[in-house]
Short mmCIF file of C-alpha atoms and ligand atoms in Angstrom, two decimals:
data_model
loop_
_atom_site.label_atom_id
_atom_site.label_comp_id
_atom_site.label_asym_id
_atom_site.label_seq_id
_atom_site.Cartn_x
_atom_site.Cartn_y
_atom_site.Cartn_z
CA UNK A 1 -7.93 7.76 -7.41
CA UNK A 2 -6.20 11.09 -7.09
CA UNK A 3 -6.14 13.22 -4.02
CA UNK A 4 -5.61 16.78 -5.11
CA UNK A 5 -6.79 18.04 -1.75
CA UNK A 6 -4.03 16.71 0.50
CA UNK A 7 -1.33 19.20 -0.55
CA UNK A 8 -3.82 22.07 -0.25
CA UNK A 9 -5.10 21.22 3.21
CA UNK A 10 -3.39 21.63 6.55
CA UNK A 11 -5.30 18.55 7.67
CA UNK A 12 -7.35 16.12 5.53
CA UNK A 13 -9.78 13.65 7.08
CA UNK A 14 -10.96 10.74 4.91
CA UNK A 15 -14.14 8.94 6.00
CA UNK A 16 -15.67 5.64 4.94
CA UNK A 17 -17.97 3.01 6.44
CA UNK A 18 -15.72 0.26 5.12
CA UNK A 19 -12.15 -0.64 6.13
CA UNK A 20 -10.99 -1.51 2.63
CA UNK A 21 -11.20 1.92 0.96
CA UNK A 22 -9.49 3.46 3.98
CA UNK A 23 -6.72 0.83 3.83
CA UNK A 24 -6.17 1.59 0.13
CA UNK A 25 -5.99 5.30 0.91
CA UNK A 26 -3.50 4.65 3.70
CA UNK A 27 -1.26 2.86 1.19
CA UNK A 28 -1.76 5.50 -1.47
CA UNK A 29 -1.08 8.45 0.82
CA UNK A 30 1.50 6.80 3.06
CA UNK A 31 3.92 9.67 2.49
CA UNK A 32 1.41 12.35 3.47
CA UNK A 33 1.72 13.60 7.02
CA UNK A 34 -1.57 15.49 7.11
CA UNK A 35 -4.11 12.75 6.33
CA UNK A 36 -6.34 11.12 8.96
CA UNK A 37 -8.64 8.13 8.44
CA UNK A 38 -12.06 7.75 10.08
CA UNK A 39 -14.06 4.53 10.06
CA UNK A 40 -17.68 5.57 10.36
CA UNK A 41 -20.47 3.34 11.60
CA UNK A 42 -22.55 4.63 8.68
CA UNK A 43 -23.89 7.92 9.98
CA UNK A 44 -21.24 9.43 12.23
CA UNK A 45 -17.79 11.03 12.32
CA UNK A 46 -16.21 9.41 15.39
CA UNK A 47 -13.18 11.15 16.81
CA UNK A 48 -13.67 14.31 14.75
CA UNK A 49 -13.75 17.17 17.24
CA UNK A 50 -16.57 19.68 17.41
CA UNK A 51 -16.09 22.84 15.27
CA UNK A 52 -12.75 21.55 13.93
CA UNK A 53 -13.36 21.30 10.16
CA UNK A 54 -13.44 24.14 7.60
CA UNK A 55 -14.78 22.26 4.58
CA UNK A 56 -16.48 18.94 3.80
CA UNK A 57 -16.78 17.29 0.39
CA UNK A 58 -18.77 14.13 -0.35
CA UNK A 59 -19.38 12.72 -3.83
CA UNK A 60 -21.08 9.45 -4.85
CA UNK A 61 -21.71 8.39 -1.25
CA UNK A 62 -24.94 9.94 0.07
CA UNK A 63 -26.74 8.84 -3.09
CA UNK A 64 -26.48 5.28 -1.71
CA UNK A 65 -27.10 6.02 2.00
CA UNK A 66 -30.47 5.56 3.74
CA UNK A 67 -32.28 8.82 4.58
CA UNK A 68 -32.02 8.28 8.36
CA UNK A 69 -28.25 7.89 8.02
CA UNK A 70 -28.04 10.99 5.79
CA UNK A 71 -29.84 12.85 8.58
CA UNK A 72 -27.31 11.44 11.07
CA UNK A 73 -24.42 12.67 8.94
CA UNK A 74 -26.00 16.12 8.62
CA UNK A 75 -26.12 16.35 12.44
CA UNK A 76 -22.43 15.38 12.46
CA UNK A 77 -21.66 17.94 9.75
CA UNK A 78 -23.30 20.63 11.91
CA UNK A 79 -21.27 19.42 14.90
CA UNK A 80 -17.81 19.27 13.29
CA UNK A 81 -17.96 22.31 10.98
CA UNK A 82 -16.32 25.41 12.34
CA UNK A 83 -18.44 28.58 12.27
CA UNK A 84 -18.58 29.69 8.65
CA UNK A 85 -17.44 26.24 7.48
CA UNK A 86 -18.95 24.80 4.32
CA UNK A 87 -20.14 21.31 3.31
CA UNK A 88 -20.65 20.37 -0.33
CA UNK A 89 -22.66 17.14 -0.53
CA UNK A 90 -23.80 15.18 -3.58
CA UNK A 91 -27.08 13.35 -2.98
CA UNK A 92 -30.05 11.87 -4.80
CA UNK A 93 -32.84 14.18 -5.94
CA UNK A 94 -36.02 12.32 -6.62
CA UNK A 95 -35.02 9.39 -8.79
CA UNK A 96 -36.30 7.13 -6.02
CA UNK A 97 -38.94 8.57 -3.71
CA UNK A 98 -39.46 5.33 -1.88
CA UNK A 99 -42.36 3.97 -3.90
CA UNK A 100 -40.34 1.35 -5.74
CA UNK A 101 -37.06 -0.48 -5.13
CA UNK A 102 -34.16 1.56 -6.47
CA UNK A 103 -32.82 -0.89 -9.03
CA UNK A 104 -31.46 1.76 -11.38
CA UNK A 105 -28.45 3.58 -10.02
CA UNK A 106 -29.30 2.30 -6.50
CA UNK A 107 -30.37 5.77 -5.48
CA UNK A 108 -31.55 6.30 -1.91
CA UNK A 109 -34.99 7.85 -1.51
CA UNK A 110 -34.17 11.55 -1.18
CA UNK A 111 -35.12 14.86 -2.76
CA UNK A 112 -33.35 18.20 -2.72
CA UNK A 113 -36.25 19.66 -0.76
CA UNK A 114 -36.04 16.98 1.96
CA UNK A 115 -32.24 17.25 2.06
CA UNK A 116 -32.46 21.02 2.56
CA UNK A 117 -35.08 20.55 5.27
CA UNK A 118 -32.96 17.95 7.11
CA UNK A 119 -29.94 20.27 6.89
CA UNK A 120 -31.87 23.30 8.16
CA UNK A 121 -33.39 21.28 11.02
CA UNK A 122 -29.82 20.52 12.13
CA UNK A 123 -28.83 24.17 12.16
CA UNK A 124 -27.13 24.40 8.77
CA UNK A 125 -27.79 27.20 6.27
CA UNK A 126 -28.46 25.97 2.76
CA UNK A 127 -26.43 28.28 0.52
CA UNK A 128 -27.13 26.62 -2.83
CA UNK A 129 -28.53 23.54 -4.54
CA UNK A 130 -27.24 22.75 -8.03
CA UNK A 131 -27.40 19.94 -10.55
CA UNK A 132 -24.80 21.20 -13.02
CA UNK A 133 -21.84 23.52 -13.06
CA UNK A 134 -19.00 24.74 -15.25
CA UNK A 135 -19.03 26.34 -18.68
CA UNK A 136 -22.19 25.39 -20.58
CA UNK A 137 -23.16 23.15 -17.63
CA UNK A 138 -20.29 20.89 -18.57
CA UNK A 139 -20.60 18.94 -15.33
CA UNK A 140 -24.13 17.60 -15.13
CA UNK A 141 -25.77 15.36 -12.52
CA UNK A 142 -29.01 14.81 -14.43
CA UNK A 143 -28.22 11.30 -15.68
CA UNK A 144 -29.13 9.90 -12.25
CA UNK A 145 -31.29 12.83 -11.20
CA UNK A 146 -28.87 13.92 -8.47
CA UNK A 147 -28.08 17.28 -6.89
CA UNK A 148 -25.38 18.93 -4.81
CA UNK A 149 -26.34 20.89 -1.73
CA UNK A 150 -23.96 23.49 -0.32
CA UNK A 151 -24.48 23.98 3.43
CA UNK A 152 -22.85 26.48 5.71
CA UNK A 153 -22.49 26.41 9.45
CA UNK A 154 -23.74 29.84 10.53
CA UNK A 155 -21.09 32.11 11.95
CA UNK A 156 -22.36 32.75 15.46
CA UNK A 157 -20.81 36.26 15.30
CA UNK A 158 -23.17 36.91 12.39
C1 SAM B 1 -19.26 4.66 -5.24
S1 SAM B 1 -17.98 4.79 -3.99
C2 SAM B 1 -17.45 6.48 -4.25
C3 SAM B 1 -16.10 6.76 -3.69
C4 SAM B 1 -15.56 8.17 -3.95
N1 SAM B 1 -16.34 9.17 -3.24
C5 SAM B 1 -15.50 8.49 -5.40
O1 SAM B 1 -16.21 9.38 -5.88
O2 SAM B 1 -14.71 7.85 -6.09
C6 SAM B 1 -18.97 4.88 -2.52
C7 SAM B 1 -18.17 4.83 -1.24
O3 SAM B 1 -19.05 5.16 -0.18
C8 SAM B 1 -18.78 4.33 0.92
N2 SAM B 1 -19.98 4.32 1.75
C9 SAM B 1 -21.15 3.67 1.53
N3 SAM B 1 -22.02 3.92 2.53
C10 SAM B 1 -21.39 4.76 3.39
C11 SAM B 1 -21.75 5.37 4.63
N4 SAM B 1 -22.98 5.19 5.17
N5 SAM B 1 -20.86 6.16 5.24
C12 SAM B 1 -19.61 6.36 4.70
N6 SAM B 1 -19.20 5.79 3.54
C13 SAM B 1 -20.08 5.01 2.89
C14 SAM B 1 -18.41 2.99 0.28
O4 SAM B 1 -17.70 2.15 1.17
C15 SAM B 1 -17.58 3.46 -0.91
O5 SAM B 1 -16.21 3.60 -0.54
#
C-alpha cells in the first residue's frame, strides 16, 4: 500500500472496522506525525469532530458494506465534513439489487440512485456520479458494475 495523501494533508484520518489493517498502517506510517487511526463499529466515525474534515475518500469498502451501514456512514460524512467539504465514495451500482446472494464480487445491494437518495436525505449535495475517468475512460469501474459518487456538504453561507 502507498499513502500519497499523508504528505499532502495537514491531518489524515484512516478508518477501518478491523484492527489489523489499522495496525499495519500504524507500522507503515510510524514516522508520520499527521496520521490518526479510527476503529469504526461498521457505520460510524467515532472521535471525529463535527465539521472537522475537508475531504473524504473511500475505495473498495462501501461495495462490501450493508445498505443500512452505508446510510449510517453517510450521516457521519454529513456530520464530520466542514461546510464545502467533499466526499468521494466508491460503491456498488446495481450488480446486486438484493434478489440473489452476491456471490460474484460480493457486492452489497446498492444502486447509484439509492446512494444519491440516501446522501441527499442526510443533507449532502450530490455533485457527480461517475463510473469511469481519465483519458479515454482509462479508469473504469464497469467490471463489477460500480460507481463513484461525489458528495458535498453545502456551504451554509451559500
Ligand atoms: C478490499 S479492502 C480495501 C482496502 C483499501 N481501501 C484499498 O483499496 O486497498 C476492504 C477494507 O474495508 C474494510 N471494511 C469492511 N467493512 C467495513 C466497514 N463497515 N467500515 C469500515 N471498513 C470496513 C476491511 O476491513 C478492509 O480493510
